[in-house]
Amino acid sequence: MPKSWQKESVIVIAIALILVYALPFAINTFTLSILLIYGMLGLSLGLIWGFGGILCFGQTAFFGLGAYAYAISAINIGESTLPLIFSILVPAAFAALMGAMMFYGRLADVYLGVITLVVTLILFKFINSTASPIYVIGEARLGGYNGIPGFQTLNIPGRPDDYIWGDAFYYFCFAALVIVYLLVSWLLRSSFGRIAIGIRENDERMSLMGYDTRARKTVLFAIGAAIAGLAGGLFANWAEIVTPGLFSLGQSAEIIIWCIVGGLGTRLGPIIGAASLAYLKFLLGQQSMIDNTLIMGLILVLFVLFLPKGIVPAISDLWAASFGRRRKRLRKSRRGTRVISNG
Amino acid sequence: MVEVALETRNLNMRFGGICAVDNVDFKLNAGDLRCLIGPNGAGKSTFFKCVTGQLEPTGGQVFMRDEEVTGWSPHEIASLGVGIKTQVPSVLDGLTAFENIWLAARRFLSVTDANRMTDEVISRLSLGDIINSDVGQLGHGERQRVELGIVMAADPWLILLDEPAAGMSAKDVDSLTNIIHEMLKSAAVIIVEHDMQFIRSIASTVSVFHQGAMLIEDHVDRVMADQTVRNVYLGKKA
């Protein structure tokens, strides 16, 4: 693993530049865009679950909130810059509030899962029941189960008539994902990230060291929600409609599967898990012989049984076993490797 | 006047009808060493948890350096400069020994100073061989040492150790004795311990707990000779 963040960033950007041009030869950019968006959503849970130990069953709540925040503010503002910022801030604020309630209330593990699940359900039910015209925010009708169509989609900042769509939207999503990935990498290398990993390992020990673990978990939870929200905002632009289906439990469960299959505790794993499973689902959706949730379930079971650490850790273990041995020995003889191994 | 590191007044901890800590008045001066002993269920660990904030006492007060800290949460107490080692080794299993100690140092120091402090603690505890090993894969004695490193890295002025010698080999106990003498140079130390051999080897004032109350406080040799103590705790051996 490269040692400094700068060095790693250069490598990430170089690989990203190759991929951004290579991928459209295999898959069309419209499909690629949604895979990138799901990748970002996967990364958001991968961050808080894999590095913060917070298992959130309601990551779609933040995804959906981001999408709705974008749609509602885009209708009211008629330009996309602020709405995209709102799609980050609204879910982050909501998560900060919700996280503070959970973490200061000393809820842990399974209760946390239940609460996040229930909040997602409440949002789903609530948005579903807003079909009546009385549910209006500014000029935007919430629309209930019909969702909100016809909002201003992404445009060049300050020029509402110059839309970013098609290939340009794909490049935009790719750049957004790379930036988020680099920010997450930077965060995990910072003291804040290292402390968050410490809290994942042993909450009690960290508080006996003098860290306020409740506040730190709340902040991390909000950061995860901000990333999920941005993914939601981009999704709204991709689909050009937002519906209560965004808050569905099926989607919530899928994000968890993405993280497990891709590799928990890595940054790349959840992105790869999300993109590959979403693409598989897309391919399976084109046939009607077998129900694709069945296949998703089967994949999860197979991974848990045979590759419990996920794709990315398995590949990097394999890499280390075949090529990495000499480098590792070299590194060990040098004193003080202060880098956390996180794929 | 000597500064008081820790004082409790009428400290009480009740669980329903059971009084686990019964009106305990306790005082420890800065730089002193004190061992808490007593039979199982005497209330030592409950007393310890009330002082460290892991339990909120049902009555009485706790003072540290003349500041009342009753009912504070563990992170607030630790932030005062209090180092705590719990009964069951509490370390960060998935991380390296270096990272464990670094995180403790980083709480009070900048990144550069934390790096320096971590190196210093590692050499003081001779952890050099295992600094890059995951703590979860280390032996019990080594894990205990890493936890002592975590405590030392924060450079505390009050150290609370719950059964530090538990499960250690004779050699490890020897090095533990040295570590505690090292700690005493800059801090007051309270040790909850069963191992009488070990307590004798660090020869200090001992507080004996019995049924939640403080039975006697005196030098270890006199405590051992006391008939009441022998009856409640040591049986006829010792």
Short mmCIF file of N, CA and C in Angstrom, two decimals, chain B residues 109-227:
data_model
loop_
_atom_site.label_atom_id
_atom_site.label_comp_id
_atom_site.label_asym_id
_atom_site.label_seq_id
_atom_site.Cartn_x
_atom_site.Cartn_y
_atom_site.Cartn_z
N LEU B 109 -1.88 14.98 22.89
CA LEU B 109 -0.72 15.57 22.21
C LEU B 109 -0.99 15.77 20.72
N SER B 110 -0.16 16.61 20.10
CA SER B 110 -0.25 16.77 18.64
C SER B 110 0.28 15.50 17.97
N VAL B 111 0.09 15.40 16.66
CA VAL B 111 0.52 14.19 15.95
C VAL B 111 2.01 13.92 16.15
N THR B 112 2.83 14.97 15.99
CA THR B 112 4.28 14.78 16.12
C THR B 112 4.65 14.35 17.54
N ASP B 113 4.07 15.05 18.52
CA ASP B 113 4.39 14.70 19.90
C ASP B 113 3.87 13.30 20.25
N ALA B 114 2.71 12.95 19.68
CA ALA B 114 2.16 11.61 19.94
C ALA B 114 3.09 10.54 19.37
N ASN B 115 3.65 10.79 18.19
CA ASN B 115 4.61 9.84 17.61
C ASN B 115 5.80 9.66 18.53
N ARG B 116 6.31 10.79 19.03
CA ARG B 116 7.49 10.76 19.91
C ARG B 116 7.16 10.02 21.21
N MET B 117 6.02 10.36 21.80
CA MET B 117 5.60 9.74 23.04
C MET B 117 5.42 8.24 22.88
N THR B 118 4.82 7.83 21.74
CA THR B 118 4.59 6.41 21.49
C THR B 118 5.93 5.67 21.43
N ASP B 119 6.89 6.25 20.71
CA ASP B 119 8.22 5.63 20.64
C ASP B 119 8.82 5.49 22.03
N GLU B 120 8.63 6.53 22.84
CA GLU B 120 9.20 6.52 24.18
C GLU B 120 8.56 5.40 25.04
N VAL B 121 7.22 5.32 24.99
CA VAL B 121 6.52 4.31 25.79
C VAL B 121 6.93 2.91 25.32
N ILE B 122 7.05 2.76 24.01
CA ILE B 122 7.42 1.45 23.46
C ILE B 122 8.79 1.02 23.97
N SER B 123 9.73 1.98 24.05
CA SER B 123 11.04 1.57 24.53
C SER B 123 11.02 1.37 26.05
N ARG B 124 10.25 2.17 26.77
CA ARG B 124 10.19 1.98 28.22
C ARG B 124 9.58 0.62 28.59
N LEU B 125 8.62 0.16 27.81
CA LEU B 125 7.97 -1.11 28.12
C LEU B 125 8.57 -2.26 27.31
N SER B 126 9.66 -1.99 26.63
CA SER B 126 10.29 -2.93 25.68
C SER B 126 9.27 -3.70 24.84
N LEU B 127 8.47 -2.94 24.10
CA LEU B 127 7.48 -3.55 23.22
C LEU B 127 7.97 -3.58 21.77
N GLY B 128 9.26 -3.24 21.60
CA GLY B 128 9.81 -3.08 20.25
C GLY B 128 9.52 -4.24 19.30
N ASP B 129 9.52 -5.47 19.83
CA ASP B 129 9.34 -6.64 18.96
C ASP B 129 7.93 -6.77 18.41
N ILE B 130 6.98 -6.21 19.13
CA ILE B 130 5.59 -6.48 18.75
C ILE B 130 4.86 -5.24 18.26
N ILE B 131 5.59 -4.15 17.99
CA ILE B 131 4.86 -2.91 17.70
C ILE B 131 4.01 -3.01 16.44
N ASN B 132 4.41 -3.86 15.48
CA ASN B 132 3.61 -3.96 14.27
C ASN B 132 2.66 -5.14 14.25
N SER B 133 2.57 -5.86 15.38
CA SER B 133 1.66 -7.01 15.42
C SER B 133 0.26 -6.53 15.82
N ASP B 134 -0.75 -7.22 15.27
CA ASP B 134 -2.10 -6.94 15.72
C ASP B 134 -2.23 -7.41 17.16
N VAL B 135 -2.77 -6.54 17.99
CA VAL B 135 -2.83 -6.84 19.42
C VAL B 135 -3.68 -8.09 19.69
N GLY B 136 -4.68 -8.33 18.83
CA GLY B 136 -5.54 -9.49 18.99
C GLY B 136 -4.78 -10.81 18.91
N GLN B 137 -3.59 -10.77 18.26
CA GLN B 137 -2.85 -12.01 18.10
C GLN B 137 -1.76 -12.20 19.14
N LEU B 138 -1.67 -11.26 20.08
CA LEU B 138 -0.61 -11.36 21.09
C LEU B 138 -1.04 -12.22 22.27
N GLY B 139 -0.07 -12.65 23.04
CA GLY B 139 -0.36 -13.43 24.24
C GLY B 139 -0.93 -12.53 25.33
N HIS B 140 -1.45 -13.18 26.36
CA HIS B 140 -2.14 -12.44 27.42
C HIS B 140 -1.21 -11.41 28.09
N GLY B 141 0.00 -11.86 28.43
CA GLY B 141 0.94 -10.97 29.11
C GLY B 141 1.30 -9.76 28.25
N GLU B 142 1.47 -10.02 26.95
CA GLU B 142 1.82 -8.92 26.04
C GLU B 142 0.67 -7.93 25.91
N ARG B 143 -0.54 -8.48 25.87
CA ARG B 143 -1.71 -7.60 25.78
C ARG B 143 -1.81 -6.71 27.02
N GLN B 144 -1.52 -7.32 28.18
CA GLN B 144 -1.54 -6.54 29.42
C GLN B 144 -0.52 -5.41 29.34
N ARG B 145 0.65 -5.74 28.76
CA ARG B 145 1.70 -4.71 28.65
C ARG B 145 1.30 -3.60 27.70
N VAL B 146 0.63 -4.00 26.60
CA VAL B 146 0.15 -2.98 25.66
C VAL B 146 -0.85 -2.07 26.37
N GLU B 147 -1.71 -2.68 27.20
CA GLU B 147 -2.69 -1.84 27.89
C GLU B 147 -2.00 -0.89 28.89
N LEU B 148 -0.95 -1.38 29.54
CA LEU B 148 -0.20 -0.49 30.43
C LEU B 148 0.44 0.64 29.62
N GLY B 149 0.87 0.29 28.39
CA GLY B 149 1.42 1.30 27.49
C GLY B 149 0.38 2.36 27.15
N ILE B 150 -0.86 1.91 26.93
CA ILE B 150 -1.96 2.84 26.64
C ILE B 150 -2.13 3.80 27.81
N VAL B 151 -2.06 3.24 29.02
CA VAL B 151 -2.22 4.08 30.21
C VAL B 151 -1.08 5.08 30.34
N MET B 152 0.15 4.59 30.11
CA MET B 152 1.32 5.47 30.27
C MET B 152 1.38 6.56 29.22
N ALA B 153 0.92 6.25 28.01
CA ALA B 153 1.06 7.19 26.90
C ALA B 153 0.33 8.49 27.16
N ALA B 154 -0.71 8.43 28.00
CA ALA B 154 -1.47 9.64 28.27
C ALA B 154 -0.81 10.48 29.37
N ASP B 155 0.32 10.00 29.90
CA ASP B 155 1.05 10.67 30.96
C ASP B 155 0.13 11.14 32.10
N PRO B 156 -0.58 10.19 32.73
CA PRO B 156 -1.56 10.56 33.74
C PRO B 156 -0.92 10.89 35.09
N TRP B 157 -1.67 11.61 35.92
CA TRP B 157 -1.20 11.87 37.29
C TRP B 157 -1.91 10.99 38.30
N LEU B 158 -2.94 10.28 37.83
CA LEU B 158 -3.59 9.29 38.68
C LEU B 158 -3.83 8.04 37.84
N ILE B 159 -3.39 6.90 38.35
CA ILE B 159 -3.53 5.66 37.57
C ILE B 159 -4.32 4.64 38.37
N LEU B 160 -5.33 4.09 37.72
CA LEU B 160 -6.17 3.08 38.38
C LEU B 160 -6.00 1.76 37.62
N LEU B 161 -5.50 0.74 38.31
CA LEU B 161 -5.26 -0.54 37.65
C LEU B 161 -6.10 -1.62 38.31
N ASP B 162 -6.97 -2.25 37.54
CA ASP B 162 -7.80 -3.32 38.09
C ASP B 162 -7.16 -4.66 37.72
N GLU B 163 -6.65 -5.35 38.71
CA GLU B 163 -6.00 -6.65 38.54
C GLU B 163 -4.97 -6.70 37.41
N PRO B 164 -3.93 -5.90 37.50
CA PRO B 164 -2.93 -5.88 36.41
C PRO B 164 -2.12 -7.16 36.35
N ALA B 165 -2.01 -7.90 37.45
CA ALA B 165 -1.15 -9.10 37.45
C ALA B 165 -1.92 -10.36 37.09
N ALA B 166 -3.23 -10.24 36.88
CA ALA B 166 -4.04 -11.43 36.61
C ALA B 166 -3.54 -12.16 35.37
N GLY B 167 -3.31 -13.45 35.52
CA GLY B 167 -2.93 -14.28 34.38
C GLY B 167 -1.53 -14.04 33.86
N MET B 168 -0.70 -13.36 34.65
CA MET B 168 0.67 -13.09 34.18
C MET B 168 1.63 -14.14 34.73
N SER B 169 2.70 -14.40 33.97
CA SER B 169 3.73 -15.32 34.44
C SER B 169 4.60 -14.59 35.47
N ALA B 170 5.40 -15.36 36.21
CA ALA B 170 6.24 -14.77 37.25
C ALA B 170 7.17 -13.70 36.66
N LYS B 171 7.66 -13.97 35.47
CA LYS B 171 8.58 -13.02 34.83
C LYS B 171 7.84 -11.72 34.48
N ASP B 172 6.62 -11.90 33.95
CA ASP B 172 5.81 -10.73 33.60
C ASP B 172 5.50 -9.91 34.84
N VAL B 173 5.23 -10.61 35.97
CA VAL B 173 4.92 -9.89 37.20
C VAL B 173 6.11 -9.07 37.66
N ASP B 174 7.32 -9.62 37.50
CA ASP B 174 8.51 -8.85 37.84
C ASP B 174 8.60 -7.56 37.05
N SER B 175 8.36 -7.70 35.74
CA SER B 175 8.48 -6.49 34.92
C SER B 175 7.34 -5.52 35.24
N LEU B 176 6.18 -6.08 35.63
CA LEU B 176 5.07 -5.23 36.03
C LEU B 176 5.44 -4.40 37.26
N THR B 177 6.14 -5.05 38.20
CA THR B 177 6.58 -4.34 39.40
C THR B 177 7.45 -3.14 39.02
N ASN B 178 8.36 -3.38 38.07
CA ASN B 178 9.21 -2.27 37.61
C ASN B 178 8.41 -1.16 36.96
N ILE B 179 7.43 -1.59 36.15
CA ILE B 179 6.60 -0.60 35.45
C ILE B 179 5.85 0.27 36.46
N ILE B 180 5.33 -0.37 37.51
CA ILE B 180 4.57 0.39 38.49
C ILE B 180 5.47 1.37 39.25
N HIS B 181 6.68 0.95 39.55
CA HIS B 181 7.61 1.87 40.19
C HIS B 181 7.92 3.05 39.28
N GLU B 182 8.03 2.74 38.00
CA GLU B 182 8.25 3.79 36.98
C GLU B 182 7.07 4.78 36.98
N MET B 183 5.85 4.22 37.01
CA MET B 183 4.64 5.06 36.98
C MET B 183 4.58 5.97 38.21
N LEU B 184 5.04 5.45 39.34
CA LEU B 184 4.95 6.20 40.60
C LEU B 184 5.80 7.47 40.60
N LYS B 185 6.74 7.54 39.65
CA LYS B 185 7.56 8.74 39.59
C LYS B 185 6.72 9.96 39.25
N SER B 186 5.63 9.73 38.52
CA SER B 186 4.86 10.90 38.09
C SER B 186 3.38 10.82 38.47
N ALA B 187 2.96 9.75 39.12
CA ALA B 187 1.52 9.61 39.35
C ALA B 187 1.23 8.88 40.66
N ALA B 188 0.00 9.09 41.14
CA ALA B 188 -0.52 8.27 42.23
C ALA B 188 -1.12 7.03 41.59
N VAL B 189 -0.94 5.88 42.23
CA VAL B 189 -1.41 4.63 41.63
C VAL B 189 -2.31 3.87 42.60
N ILE B 190 -3.45 3.42 42.09
CA ILE B 190 -4.33 2.54 42.87
C ILE B 190 -4.41 1.20 42.15
N ILE B 191 -4.18 0.13 42.90
CA ILE B 191 -4.22 -1.19 42.28
C ILE B 191 -5.23 -2.07 42.99
N VAL B 192 -6.14 -2.65 42.23
CA VAL B 192 -7.04 -3.66 42.77
C VAL B 192 -6.38 -4.99 42.46
N GLU B 193 -6.12 -5.81 43.47
CA GLU B 193 -5.35 -7.02 43.18
C GLU B 193 -5.69 -8.17 44.12
N HIS B 194 -5.54 -9.38 43.62
CA HIS B 194 -5.72 -10.58 44.41
C HIS B 194 -4.38 -11.17 44.84
N ASP B 195 -3.40 -10.99 43.97
CA ASP B 195 -2.12 -11.67 44.10
C ASP B 195 -1.31 -11.07 45.26
N MET B 196 -1.31 -11.75 46.43
CA MET B 196 -0.66 -11.19 47.61
C MET B 196 0.85 -11.13 47.46
N GLN B 197 1.38 -12.12 46.74
CA GLN B 197 2.82 -12.13 46.46
C GLN B 197 3.23 -10.82 45.80
N PHE B 198 2.43 -10.46 44.81
CA PHE B 198 2.69 -9.26 44.03
C PHE B 198 2.56 -8.01 44.90
N ILE B 199 1.52 -7.99 45.74
CA ILE B 199 1.31 -6.82 46.59
C ILE B 199 2.47 -6.67 47.57
N ARG B 200 2.94 -7.80 48.08
CA ARG B 200 4.09 -7.73 49.00
C ARG B 200 5.32 -7.20 48.27
N SER B 201 5.45 -7.61 46.99
CA SER B 201 6.65 -7.21 46.26
C SER B 201 6.67 -5.71 45.98
N ILE B 202 5.51 -5.09 45.90
CA ILE B 202 5.53 -3.64 45.74
C ILE B 202 5.33 -2.93 47.08
N ALA B 203 5.15 -3.71 48.13
CA ALA B 203 5.09 -3.25 49.51
C ALA B 203 4.50 -1.87 49.71
N SER B 204 3.20 -1.85 49.88
CA SER B 204 2.59 -0.52 50.01
C SER B 204 1.50 -0.55 51.07
N THR B 205 0.83 0.57 51.17
CA THR B 205 -0.33 0.63 52.04
C THR B 205 -1.47 -0.11 51.37
N VAL B 206 -2.21 -0.85 52.17
CA VAL B 206 -3.28 -1.69 51.63
C VAL B 206 -4.60 -1.27 52.25
N SER B 207 -5.65 -1.19 51.41
CA SER B 207 -7.00 -0.99 51.93
C SER B 207 -7.77 -2.29 51.75
N VAL B 208 -8.34 -2.79 52.84
CA VAL B 208 -9.07 -4.05 52.74
C VAL B 208 -10.57 -3.78 52.68
N PHE B 209 -11.21 -4.30 51.64
CA PHE B 209 -12.66 -4.20 51.51
C PHE B 209 -13.30 -5.47 52.04
N HIS B 210 -14.43 -5.28 52.74
CA HIS B 210 -15.20 -6.44 53.17
C HIS B 210 -16.67 -6.06 53.19
N GLN B 211 -17.47 -6.81 52.44
CA GLN B 211 -18.91 -6.56 52.33
C GLN B 211 -19.21 -5.10 52.02
N GLY B 212 -18.45 -4.56 51.08
CA GLY B 212 -18.72 -3.21 50.58
C GLY B 212 -18.10 -2.11 51.41
N ALA B 213 -17.65 -2.42 52.61
CA ALA B 213 -17.11 -1.36 53.46
C ALA B 213 -15.60 -1.49 53.60
N MET B 214 -14.98 -0.40 54.05
CA MET B 214 -13.54 -0.42 54.27
C MET B 214 -13.26 -1.02 55.63
N LEU B 215 -12.52 -2.14 55.65
CA LEU B 215 -12.28 -2.84 56.91
C LEU B 215 -11.09 -2.25 57.65
N ILE B 216 -10.02 -2.07 56.91
CA ILE B 216 -8.78 -1.60 57.55
C ILE B 216 -7.88 -0.99 56.49
N GLU B 217 -7.10 -0.01 56.88
CA GLU B 217 -6.12 0.57 55.96
C GLU B 217 -4.78 0.63 56.70
N ASP B 218 -3.79 -0.08 56.18
CA ASP B 218 -2.50 -0.07 56.88
C ASP B 218 -1.42 -0.62 55.95
N HIS B 219 -0.20 -0.68 56.45
CA HIS B 219 0.88 -1.25 55.66
C HIS B 219 0.62 -2.76 55.45
N VAL B 220 1.06 -3.24 54.32
CA VAL B 220 0.75 -4.61 53.93
C VAL B 220 1.15 -5.64 55.00
N ASP B 221 2.30 -5.45 55.64
CA ASP B 221 2.74 -6.43 56.63
C ASP B 221 1.82 -6.46 57.85
N ARG B 222 1.42 -5.27 58.30
CA ARG B 222 0.54 -5.22 59.46
C ARG B 222 -0.85 -5.76 59.12
N VAL B 223 -1.29 -5.47 57.87
CA VAL B 223 -2.60 -5.98 57.44
C VAL B 223 -2.60 -7.51 57.42
N MET B 224 -1.50 -8.06 56.95
CA MET B 224 -1.39 -9.52 56.87
C MET B 224 -1.42 -10.14 58.27
N ALA B 225 -0.88 -9.40 59.22
CA ALA B 225 -0.81 -9.93 60.58
C ALA B 225 -2.13 -9.78 61.33
N ASP B 226 -3.01 -8.94 60.78
CA ASP B 226 -4.27 -8.65 61.48
C ASP B 226 -5.21 -9.86 61.46
N GLN B 227 -5.71 -10.22 62.64
CA GLN B 227 -6.52 -11.43 62.75
C GLN B 227 -7.84 -11.33 61.98
#
